[in-house]
Amino acid sequence: MLAGPKGKVFALAGRWLLALWLCALLSACADRQAAVEAATALVETTYPGQLELVGAHLQKDHYDVVFAIRGDPFTRIRFGVDRDASRCRPASPCEDRLHRAYAAGVSAGVKLRALNAAFPRCGIVPLAVQDAQAGTGFTTVVELDLAVQDQQPALDRLTPCIAAFRSALPPDATPEQRSLKLRILLPKPGETARPPALLTFETTLARTPSDDISFLTGIGPETDRISAENLRVHPAFLSAKKVRNQLVDAAAGALSADPAGGHVPKLAFPTGARLDPQRLDVIRSYILACSTARKGQGPCKTDIAVRLRHDLGTGEVTPEAILREIRDISGSLHLPPLPGRGVG
C-alpha cells in the first residue's frame, strides 16, 4: 500500500485519470445516442415507415448509423451523422448523405441477394462478408481447397458460380454489381466450414486467426473466370506478429553473419512482398535495416534491404541477398521488384 505524500499523489492521479476516462466514455455514449436519435428522426421524415435501426459505429470524427429496409435481410443503409447531431436535419448535407446511402445500400443489397441465390447451388458456400462499408465493393469470404502448385483447377470451380451469380442479378445490373471481390480461406485439416443459414452484412467469420494465410482475388464486370495469376496474399498474414518475427529474426541473423553488419529496427515490417508465381507456399520479401544505429537518437535511417524467401510448408526463412545503398541522394527507396504475385 502506498503511504505518505507520494502515495497520495499517485492516488489522486489515478482518480483523475479514471474521471477523465469516465467523462470520455459518457461523452461518447451521449454522442452516439444523439447521432442515433437525429438519424432516426431524419429517416422517418425522409422514408416514413420504411427503415429500422440496426446499429451505430464510431468513426474517426463521427458516427455511422445503419438502418435496414423492413423485411429485407440483405439491404443496409449506412450513412454518417455529424458529431454535432443537431446539424443532421431535413434539407441539410446529412439528408444528402442519407439519399446517397439509400441508393448505395439498395444496390449492394441486390448484389448480396444474388450471391445468396447463386453460390450455394454451385457448391461454393460463402462464409462471410467483409468491407461492408464499401457498398457494392464488399468482399465475399469463401473456402476453397487450392493446390500448392496449380491453383487453376480449384479456381475453375468458381466459374459456374460466377455465371449463376450474374444470372441472379437484374438485367440492368451495374458494372459494380456484376464485379466480385473474394477472400479465399484454405480448409483446416479435419474441419468442415459451417456456412451461415443466410449471408448478410452482419455475417462474420467464426475463425479469423491472422497467422493463417488467405488469398484475395476478384473479377471485373465482363470477366467470367478467375485466373491463378491474379491471386494475392491477404496483407494481414505478413503483418501478424508470428510471421513478422520470423522474417525479422532471419534478416538480423543474416546481417550479424555479414562482415559489414547492420541493424534491424525493432518495428521492421516486410516490404515489397510477393507470392511465388506458381506456388502458394513461397513468399519473397525485403526487410529494411540500417548500417548504423545509436541509442537515444530515435529510429535509424534504413539503407539496407535483406531479401528473404519464406517457405510456408517448412516454416523456414532463407536470406537470399543483402542489398546496401538502397536509397538515392534524395532519400528515395530503390529496390529491385521481386518476382511473383502481389500482396494486398
mmCIF file of C-alpha atoms in Angstrom:
data_model
loop_
_atom_site.group_PDB
_atom_site.id
_atom_site.type_symbol
_atom_site.label_atom_id
_atom_site.label_comp_id
_atom_site.label_asym_id
_atom_site.label_seq_id
_atom_site.Cartn_x
_atom_site.Cartn_y
_atom_site.Cartn_z
ATOM 1 C CA MET A 1 0.000 0.000 0.000
ATOM 2 C CA LEU A 2 1.251 3.489 -0.846
ATOM 3 C CA ALA A 3 1.739 5.817 2.116
ATOM 4 C CA GLY A 4 2.769 9.421 2.682
ATOM 5 C CA PRO A 5 2.628 12.389 0.293
ATOM 6 C CA LYS A 6 3.922 10.389 -2.663
ATOM 7 C CA GLY A 7 1.204 7.786 -2.228
ATOM 8 C CA LYS A 8 -1.464 10.477 -2.056
ATOM 9 C CA VAL A 9 -0.182 11.996 -5.310
ATOM 10 C CA PHE A 10 -0.403 8.641 -7.077
ATOM 11 C CA ALA A 11 -3.874 8.029 -5.678
ATOM 12 C CA LEU A 12 -5.100 11.444 -6.816
ATOM 13 C CA ALA A 13 -3.561 10.940 -10.251
ATOM 14 C CA GLY A 14 -5.295 7.585 -10.539
ATOM 15 C CA ARG A 15 -8.652 9.082 -9.619
ATOM 16 C CA TRP A 16 -8.115 11.933 -12.074
ATOM 17 C CA LEU A 17 -7.348 9.514 -14.915
ATOM 18 C CA LEU A 18 -10.372 7.408 -14.007
ATOM 19 C CA ALA A 19 -12.552 10.512 -14.005
ATOM 20 C CA LEU A 20 -11.227 11.512 -17.433
ATOM 21 C CA TRP A 21 -11.917 8.035 -18.778
ATOM 22 C CA LEU A 22 -15.462 8.055 -17.402
ATOM 23 C CA CYS A 23 -16.087 11.506 -18.889
ATOM 24 C CA ALA A 24 -14.839 10.357 -22.282
ATOM 25 C CA LEU A 25 -16.977 7.228 -22.084
ATOM 26 C CA LEU A 26 -20.091 9.147 -21.088
ATOM 27 C CA SER A 27 -19.434 11.733 -23.798
ATOM 28 C CA ALA A 28 -19.073 9.016 -26.441
ATOM 29 C CA CYS A 29 -22.294 7.357 -25.257
ATOM 30 C CA ALA A 30 -24.097 10.690 -25.346
ATOM 31 C CA ASP A 31 -22.745 11.426 -28.836
ATOM 32 C CA ARG A 32 -23.871 8.003 -30.014
ATOM 33 C CA GLN A 33 -27.355 8.407 -28.612
ATOM 34 C CA ALA A 34 -27.686 11.863 -30.143
ATOM 35 C CA ALA A 35 -26.493 10.545 -33.521
ATOM 36 C CA VAL A 36 -28.964 7.655 -33.429
ATOM 37 C CA GLU A 37 -31.864 9.916 -32.443
ATOM 38 C CA ALA A 38 -31.063 12.500 -35.120
ATOM 39 C CA ALA A 39 -30.607 9.840 -37.804
ATOM 40 C CA THR A 40 -33.830 8.075 -36.831
ATOM 41 C CA ALA A 41 -35.798 11.320 -36.955
ATOM 42 C CA LEU A 42 -34.373 12.169 -40.383
ATOM 43 C CA VAL A 43 -35.069 8.669 -41.703
ATOM 44 C CA GLU A 44 -38.674 8.787 -40.522
ATOM 45 C CA THR A 45 -39.146 12.136 -42.230
ATOM 46 C CA THR A 46 -37.484 11.062 -45.472
ATOM 47 C CA TYR A 47 -38.546 7.412 -45.737
ATOM 48 C CA PRO A 48 -41.507 7.134 -43.344
ATOM 49 C CA GLY A 49 -42.101 3.619 -42.044
ATOM 50 C CA GLN A 50 -39.593 2.007 -44.421
ATOM 51 C CA LEU A 51 -36.441 1.610 -42.336
ATOM 52 C CA GLU A 52 -35.485 0.218 -38.939
ATOM 53 C CA LEU A 53 -32.353 0.829 -36.888
ATOM 54 C CA VAL A 54 -29.588 -1.801 -36.976
ATOM 55 C CA GLY A 55 -26.758 -0.074 -35.112
ATOM 56 C CA ALA A 56 -24.213 2.728 -34.930
ATOM 57 C CA HIS A 57 -20.451 2.603 -35.437
ATOM 58 C CA LEU A 58 -17.962 5.175 -34.182
ATOM 59 C CA GLN A 59 -15.660 6.514 -36.891
ATOM 60 C CA LYS A 60 -12.771 8.942 -36.517
ATOM 61 C CA ASP A 61 -14.873 12.081 -36.211
ATOM 62 C CA HIS A 62 -18.498 10.944 -36.443
ATOM 63 C CA TYR A 63 -20.907 8.035 -36.127
ATOM 64 C CA ASP A 64 -22.114 5.882 -38.995
ATOM 65 C CA VAL A 65 -25.712 4.892 -38.308
ATOM 66 C CA VAL A 66 -27.026 1.774 -40.050
ATOM 67 C CA PHE A 67 -30.638 1.061 -41.000
ATOM 68 C CA ALA A 68 -32.313 -1.890 -42.702
ATOM 69 C CA ILE A 69 -35.271 -1.890 -45.032
ATOM 70 C CA ARG A 70 -38.038 -3.574 -43.058
ATOM 71 C CA GLY A 71 -38.395 -7.232 -44.001
ATOM 72 C CA ASP A 72 -35.231 -7.192 -46.152
ATOM 73 C CA PRO A 73 -32.280 -9.100 -44.628
ATOM 74 C CA PHE A 74 -29.845 -8.013 -47.340
ATOM 75 C CA THR A 75 -30.143 -4.240 -47.627
ATOM 76 C CA ARG A 76 -28.347 -1.934 -45.207
ATOM 77 C CA ILE A 77 -28.415 1.855 -45.338
ATOM 78 C CA ARG A 78 -25.278 3.263 -43.720
ATOM 79 C CA PHE A 79 -24.658 6.990 -43.525
ATOM 80 C CA GLY A 80 -22.556 9.363 -41.470
ATOM 81 C CA VAL A 81 -24.075 11.696 -38.890
ATOM 82 C CA ASP A 82 -22.199 14.863 -37.930
ATOM 83 C CA ARG A 83 -20.566 14.826 -34.497
ATOM 84 C CA ASP A 84 -22.913 17.728 -33.792
ATOM 85 C CA ALA A 85 -26.049 15.676 -34.371
ATOM 86 C CA SER A 86 -28.275 18.770 -34.384
ATOM 87 C CA ARG A 87 -26.932 19.512 -37.873
ATOM 88 C CA CYS A 88 -28.487 16.292 -39.213
ATOM 89 C CA ARG A 89 -31.906 17.545 -40.292
ATOM 90 C CA PRO A 90 -34.011 17.847 -43.458
ATOM 91 C CA ALA A 91 -32.571 19.947 -46.302
ATOM 92 C CA SER A 92 -29.030 19.535 -44.966
ATOM 93 C CA PRO A 93 -25.865 17.781 -46.180
ATOM 94 C CA CYS A 94 -26.848 15.000 -43.775
ATOM 95 C CA GLU A 95 -30.029 14.380 -45.775
ATOM 96 C CA ASP A 96 -27.989 14.351 -48.981
ATOM 97 C CA ARG A 97 -25.771 11.661 -47.461
ATOM 98 C CA LEU A 98 -28.852 9.674 -46.490
ATOM 99 C CA HIS A 99 -30.198 9.719 -50.057
ATOM 100 C CA ARG A 100 -26.836 8.597 -51.446
ATOM 101 C CA ALA A 101 -26.559 5.908 -48.775
ATOM 102 C CA TYR A 102 -30.055 4.655 -49.572
ATOM 103 C CA ALA A 103 -29.230 4.230 -53.254
ATOM 104 C CA ALA A 104 -25.883 2.582 -52.475
ATOM 105 C CA GLY A 105 -27.440 0.290 -49.874
ATOM 106 C CA VAL A 106 -30.186 -0.893 -52.206
ATOM 107 C CA SER A 107 -27.594 -1.582 -54.918
ATOM 108 C CA ALA A 108 -25.390 -3.590 -52.541
ATOM 109 C CA GLY A 109 -28.433 -5.473 -51.241
ATOM 110 C CA VAL A 110 -29.352 -6.578 -54.757
ATOM 111 C CA LYS A 111 -25.830 -7.932 -55.206
ATOM 112 C CA LEU A 112 -25.841 -9.751 -51.865
ATOM 113 C CA ARG A 113 -29.226 -11.306 -52.613
ATOM 114 C CA ALA A 114 -27.857 -12.660 -55.913
ATOM 115 C CA LEU A 115 -24.849 -14.163 -54.120
ATOM 116 C CA ASN A 116 -27.134 -15.943 -51.667
ATOM 117 C CA ALA A 117 -29.196 -17.337 -54.524
ATOM 118 C CA ALA A 118 -26.310 -18.486 -56.709
ATOM 119 C CA PHE A 119 -23.259 -19.609 -54.776
ATOM 120 C CA PRO A 120 -24.697 -22.390 -52.567
ATOM 121 C CA ARG A 121 -26.265 -24.024 -55.645
ATOM 122 C CA CYS A 122 -22.889 -24.324 -57.362
ATOM 123 C CA GLY A 123 -21.133 -25.958 -54.426
ATOM 124 C CA ILE A 124 -19.191 -22.936 -53.124
ATOM 125 C CA VAL A 125 -20.746 -21.635 -49.941
ATOM 126 C CA PRO A 126 -19.981 -18.037 -48.939
ATOM 127 C CA LEU A 127 -18.971 -17.792 -45.290
ATOM 128 C CA ALA A 128 -18.968 -14.078 -44.513
ATOM 129 C CA VAL A 129 -18.988 -10.534 -45.821
ATOM 130 C CA GLN A 130 -16.123 -8.129 -45.211
ATOM 131 C CA ASP A 131 -15.702 -4.433 -46.050
ATOM 132 C CA ALA A 132 -19.454 -3.893 -45.820
ATOM 133 C CA GLN A 133 -18.866 -0.140 -45.681
ATOM 134 C CA ALA A 134 -17.625 -0.346 -49.292
ATOM 135 C CA GLY A 135 -21.181 -0.771 -50.581
ATOM 136 C CA THR A 136 -21.272 -2.873 -53.745
ATOM 137 C CA GLY A 137 -17.486 -3.222 -53.420
ATOM 138 C CA PHE A 138 -17.791 -5.559 -50.430
ATOM 139 C CA THR A 139 -15.651 -8.712 -50.188
ATOM 140 C CA THR A 140 -17.172 -12.191 -50.030
ATOM 141 C CA VAL A 141 -15.292 -14.797 -47.987
ATOM 142 C CA VAL A 142 -15.309 -18.368 -49.317
ATOM 143 C CA GLU A 143 -13.436 -21.565 -48.510
ATOM 144 C CA LEU A 144 -11.642 -23.310 -51.366
ATOM 145 C CA ASP A 145 -9.023 -26.053 -51.381
ATOM 146 C CA LEU A 146 -6.282 -24.506 -53.521
ATOM 147 C CA ALA A 147 -3.442 -26.797 -54.558
ATOM 148 C CA VAL A 148 0.061 -25.669 -53.668
ATOM 149 C CA GLN A 149 1.460 -25.953 -57.196
ATOM 150 C CA ASP A 150 -1.536 -25.479 -59.516
ATOM 151 C CA GLN A 151 -4.453 -23.438 -58.240
ATOM 152 C CA GLN A 152 -6.326 -23.077 -61.528
ATOM 153 C CA PRO A 153 -8.437 -26.281 -61.306
ATOM 154 C CA ALA A 154 -9.831 -25.208 -57.936
ATOM 155 C CA LEU A 155 -10.435 -21.653 -59.125
ATOM 156 C CA ASP A 156 -12.280 -23.009 -62.163
ATOM 157 C CA ARG A 157 -14.876 -24.388 -59.743
ATOM 158 C CA LEU A 158 -15.916 -20.762 -59.273
ATOM 159 C CA THR A 159 -16.722 -20.245 -62.968
ATOM 160 C CA PRO A 160 -20.268 -21.701 -62.827
ATOM 161 C CA CYS A 161 -20.830 -19.775 -59.589
ATOM 162 C CA ILE A 162 -19.955 -16.529 -61.330
ATOM 163 C CA ALA A 163 -22.337 -17.333 -64.185
ATOM 164 C CA ALA A 164 -25.146 -18.222 -61.755
ATOM 165 C CA PHE A 165 -24.492 -15.070 -59.734
ATOM 166 C CA ARG A 166 -24.798 -12.849 -62.783
ATOM 167 C CA SER A 167 -27.947 -14.649 -63.898
ATOM 168 C CA ALA A 168 -29.469 -13.865 -60.498
ATOM 169 C CA LEU A 169 -28.811 -10.139 -60.953
ATOM 170 C CA PRO A 170 -31.360 -7.901 -62.671
ATOM 171 C CA PRO A 171 -30.766 -7.251 -66.402
ATOM 172 C CA ASP A 172 -29.801 -3.635 -65.710
ATOM 173 C CA ALA A 173 -27.160 -4.523 -63.090
ATOM 174 C CA THR A 174 -24.323 -2.022 -62.878
ATOM 175 C CA PRO A 175 -20.665 -2.939 -63.501
ATOM 176 C CA GLU A 176 -20.058 -2.687 -59.745
ATOM 177 C CA GLN A 177 -22.844 -5.176 -59.066
ATOM 178 C CA ARG A 178 -21.507 -7.598 -61.696
ATOM 179 C CA SER A 179 -17.966 -7.475 -60.276
ATOM 180 C CA LEU A 180 -16.773 -9.670 -57.418
ATOM 181 C CA LYS A 181 -14.128 -9.411 -54.725
ATOM 182 C CA LEU A 182 -13.255 -12.647 -52.959
ATOM 183 C CA ARG A 183 -11.197 -13.643 -49.959
ATOM 184 C CA ILE A 184 -10.302 -17.333 -50.150
ATOM 185 C CA LEU A 185 -9.648 -19.325 -46.986
ATOM 186 C CA LEU A 186 -7.937 -22.703 -47.124
ATOM 187 C CA PRO A 187 -9.760 -25.591 -45.402
ATOM 188 C CA LYS A 188 -8.484 -26.633 -41.999
ATOM 189 C CA PRO A 189 -7.457 -30.314 -41.894
ATOM 190 C CA GLY A 190 -10.251 -32.361 -40.381
ATOM 191 C CA GLU A 191 -12.620 -29.390 -40.202
ATOM 192 C CA THR A 192 -15.655 -28.543 -42.279
ATOM 193 C CA ALA A 193 -16.682 -24.940 -42.680
ATOM 194 C CA ARG A 194 -20.116 -24.165 -41.267
ATOM 195 C CA PRO A 195 -21.923 -21.953 -43.743
ATOM 196 C CA PRO A 196 -24.398 -19.406 -42.406
ATOM 197 C CA ALA A 197 -28.072 -20.041 -42.995
ATOM 198 C CA LEU A 198 -28.168 -16.676 -44.739
ATOM 199 C CA LEU A 199 -25.300 -14.440 -45.781
ATOM 200 C CA THR A 200 -25.946 -10.886 -44.611
ATOM 201 C CA PHE A 201 -23.786 -7.852 -43.956
ATOM 202 C CA GLU A 202 -23.744 -8.882 -40.292
ATOM 203 C CA THR A 203 -22.301 -12.337 -41.055
ATOM 204 C CA THR A 204 -18.750 -12.527 -39.712
ATOM 205 C CA LEU A 205 -16.135 -15.266 -39.723
ATOM 206 C CA ALA A 206 -16.233 -17.814 -36.944
ATOM 207 C CA ARG A 207 -12.429 -18.044 -37.114
ATOM 208 C CA THR A 208 -10.083 -15.233 -38.117
ATOM 209 C CA PRO A 209 -6.551 -16.141 -36.989
ATOM 210 C CA SER A 210 -4.219 -13.582 -38.536
ATOM 211 C CA ASP A 211 -1.385 -16.098 -38.903
ATOM 212 C CA ASP A 212 -3.499 -18.307 -41.196
ATOM 213 C CA ILE A 213 -2.768 -17.415 -44.786
ATOM 214 C CA SER A 214 -5.647 -16.416 -47.047
ATOM 215 C CA PHE A 215 -5.835 -15.019 -50.551
ATOM 216 C CA LEU A 216 -7.570 -12.165 -52.323
ATOM 217 C CA THR A 217 -8.801 -12.124 -55.880
ATOM 218 C CA GLY A 218 -11.620 -10.726 -57.942
ATOM 219 C CA ILE A 219 -13.120 -10.215 -61.364
ATOM 220 C CA GLY A 220 -14.398 -7.264 -63.322
ATOM 221 C CA PRO A 221 -17.900 -6.968 -64.769
ATOM 222 C CA GLU A 222 -17.088 -8.700 -68.062
ATOM 223 C CA THR A 223 -14.719 -11.414 -66.817
ATOM 224 C CA ASP A 224 -16.139 -14.884 -66.191
ATOM 225 C CA ARG A 225 -13.067 -16.789 -64.986
ATOM 226 C CA ILE A 226 -10.653 -16.170 -62.120
ATOM 227 C CA SER A 227 -7.030 -16.671 -63.094
ATOM 228 C CA ALA A 228 -4.474 -18.106 -60.677
ATOM 229 C CA GLU A 229 -2.029 -15.379 -61.643
ATOM 230 C CA ASN A 230 -4.346 -12.836 -60.006
ATOM 231 C CA LEU A 231 -4.186 -14.402 -56.536
ATOM 232 C CA ARG A 232 -2.749 -12.137 -53.840
ATOM 233 C CA VAL A 233 -1.796 -12.818 -50.240
ATOM 234 C CA HIS A 234 -4.056 -11.138 -47.697
ATOM 235 C CA PRO A 235 -1.870 -8.460 -46.036
ATOM 236 C CA ALA A 236 -2.930 -9.493 -42.521
ATOM 237 C CA PHE A 237 -0.793 -12.620 -42.853
ATOM 238 C CA LEU A 238 2.502 -10.765 -43.234
ATOM 239 C CA SER A 239 1.686 -8.239 -40.521
ATOM 240 C CA ALA A 240 0.885 -10.974 -37.984
ATOM 241 C CA LYS A 241 3.386 -10.951 -35.120
ATOM 242 C CA LYS A 242 4.499 -14.568 -35.551
ATOM 243 C CA VAL A 243 5.320 -14.226 -39.251
ATOM 244 C CA ARG A 244 6.886 -10.790 -38.878
ATOM 245 C CA ASN A 245 9.140 -12.015 -36.069
ATOM 246 C CA GLN A 246 10.327 -14.904 -38.238
ATOM 247 C CA LEU A 247 11.285 -12.530 -41.033
ATOM 248 C CA VAL A 248 12.950 -10.015 -38.722
ATOM 249 C CA ASP A 249 14.961 -12.734 -36.966
ATOM 250 C CA ALA A 250 16.155 -14.154 -40.286
ATOM 251 C CA ALA A 251 17.220 -10.707 -41.515
ATOM 252 C CA ALA A 252 19.022 -9.950 -38.245
ATOM 253 C CA GLY A 253 20.826 -13.278 -38.430
ATOM 254 C CA ALA A 254 21.954 -12.610 -41.986
ATOM 255 C CA LEU A 255 23.341 -9.187 -41.046
ATOM 256 C CA SER A 256 25.133 -10.471 -37.956
ATOM 257 C CA ALA A 257 26.883 -13.067 -40.136
ATOM 258 C CA ASP A 258 27.875 -10.462 -42.729
ATOM 259 C CA PRO A 259 31.213 -8.654 -42.175
ATOM 260 C CA ALA A 260 29.643 -5.283 -42.998
ATOM 261 C CA GLY A 261 26.992 -5.828 -40.327
ATOM 262 C CA GLY A 262 23.763 -3.917 -39.906
ATOM 263 C CA HIS A 263 20.870 -3.359 -37.522
ATOM 264 C CA VAL A 264 17.233 -4.383 -37.989
ATOM 265 C CA PRO A 265 14.845 -1.867 -36.364
ATOM 266 C CA LYS A 266 12.520 -3.221 -33.725
ATOM 267 C CA LEU A 267 9.413 -2.303 -35.718
ATOM 268 C CA ALA A 268 10.539 -3.637 -39.094
ATOM 269 C CA PHE A 269 7.853 -4.884 -41.475
ATOM 270 C CA PRO A 270 8.071 -6.825 -44.757
ATOM 271 C CA THR A 271 8.468 -4.605 -47.815
ATOM 272 C CA GLY A 272 7.733 -5.398 -51.456
ATOM 273 C CA ALA A 273 6.385 -8.861 -50.608
ATOM 274 C CA ARG A 274 5.363 -11.142 -53.465
ATOM 275 C CA LEU A 275 3.711 -14.536 -53.648
ATOM 276 C CA ASP A 276 5.619 -17.034 -55.802
ATOM 277 C CA PRO A 277 4.427 -17.040 -59.454
ATOM 278 C CA GLN A 278 3.311 -20.681 -59.205
ATOM 279 C CA ARG A 279 3.455 -21.930 -55.631
ATOM 280 C CA LEU A 280 1.183 -20.949 -52.759
ATOM 281 C CA ASP A 281 3.736 -21.795 -50.085
ATOM 282 C CA VAL A 282 6.577 -19.443 -51.028
ATOM 283 C CA ILE A 283 6.657 -15.708 -50.313
ATOM 284 C CA ARG A 284 9.583 -13.406 -51.011
ATOM 285 C CA SER A 285 10.018 -10.057 -49.313
ATOM 286 C CA TYR A 286 12.512 -7.488 -48.072
ATOM 287 C CA ILE A 287 13.222 -6.453 -44.504
ATOM 288 C CA LEU A 288 14.770 -2.987 -44.279
ATOM 289 C CA ALA A 289 17.704 -2.393 -41.943
ATOM 290 C CA CYS A 290 20.280 0.255 -41.038
ATOM 291 C CA SER A 291 24.048 0.456 -41.410
ATOM 292 C CA THR A 292 24.295 2.215 -38.059
ATOM 293 C CA ALA A 293 22.029 2.736 -35.088
ATOM 294 C CA ARG A 294 22.634 4.807 -31.965
ATOM 295 C CA LYS A 295 20.662 4.553 -28.772
ATOM 296 C CA GLY A 296 18.650 7.586 -27.790
ATOM 297 C CA GLN A 297 18.626 9.111 -31.283
ATOM 298 C CA GLY A 298 15.278 7.803 -32.487
ATOM 299 C CA PRO A 299 14.645 5.415 -35.388
ATOM 300 C CA CYS A 300 17.668 4.716 -37.545
ATOM 301 C CA LYS A 301 17.738 5.542 -41.249
ATOM 302 C CA THR A 302 17.180 2.373 -43.254
ATOM 303 C CA ASP A 303 19.717 1.936 -46.047
ATOM 304 C CA ILE A 304 19.962 -1.867 -46.250
ATOM 305 C CA ALA A 305 17.478 -4.454 -47.517
ATOM 306 C CA VAL A 306 17.664 -8.168 -46.759
ATOM 307 C CA ARG A 307 15.872 -10.243 -49.391
ATOM 308 C CA LEU A 308 14.126 -13.263 -47.864
ATOM 309 C CA ARG A 309 12.442 -16.434 -49.097
ATOM 310 C CA HIS A 310 9.763 -17.760 -46.746
ATOM 311 C CA ASP A 311 8.794 -21.409 -47.257
ATOM 312 C CA LEU A 312 5.404 -21.764 -45.579
ATOM 313 C CA GLY A 313 5.486 -25.540 -45.884
ATOM 314 C CA THR A 314 8.614 -25.976 -43.781
ATOM 315 C CA GLY A 315 8.415 -22.665 -41.929
ATOM 316 C CA GLU A 316 11.986 -21.886 -42.990
ATOM 317 C CA VAL A 317 13.006 -18.320 -43.856
ATOM 318 C CA THR A 318 16.115 -18.150 -46.033
ATOM 319 C CA PRO A 319 18.097 -14.929 -46.647
ATOM 320 C CA GLU A 320 18.804 -14.686 -50.377
ATOM 321 C CA ALA A 321 20.754 -11.428 -50.594
ATOM 322 C CA ILE A 322 21.795 -8.294 -48.712
ATOM 323 C CA LEU A 323 21.392 -5.068 -50.666
ATOM 324 C CA ARG A 324 23.170 -1.924 -49.487
ATOM 325 C CA GLU A 325 22.909 1.725 -50.513
ATOM 326 C CA ILE A 326 19.266 1.283 -51.454
ATOM 327 C CA ARG A 327 18.420 4.997 -51.301
ATOM 328 C CA ASP A 328 19.324 7.745 -53.750
ATOM 329 C CA ILE A 329 20.665 11.168 -52.759
ATOM 330 C CA SER A 330 17.119 12.419 -52.129
ATOM 331 C CA GLY A 331 16.455 9.539 -49.731
ATOM 332 C CA SER A 332 14.010 7.720 -52.021
ATOM 333 C CA LEU A 333 13.990 3.946 -51.751
ATOM 334 C CA HIS A 334 15.060 1.884 -54.767
ATOM 335 C CA LEU A 335 14.604 -1.885 -54.576
ATOM 336 C CA PRO A 336 14.552 -4.399 -57.431
ATOM 337 C CA PRO A 337 10.972 -5.700 -57.713
ATOM 338 C CA LEU A 338 10.581 -9.276 -56.563
ATOM 339 C CA PRO A 339 9.084 -11.861 -58.924
ATOM 340 C CA GLY A 340 5.603 -13.197 -58.410
ATOM 341 C CA ARG A 341 2.071 -12.248 -57.482
ATOM 342 C CA GLY A 342 1.043 -9.434 -55.196
ATOM 343 C CA VAL A 343 0.092 -8.874 -51.586
ATOM 344 C CA GLY A 344 -2.995 -6.943 -50.535
#
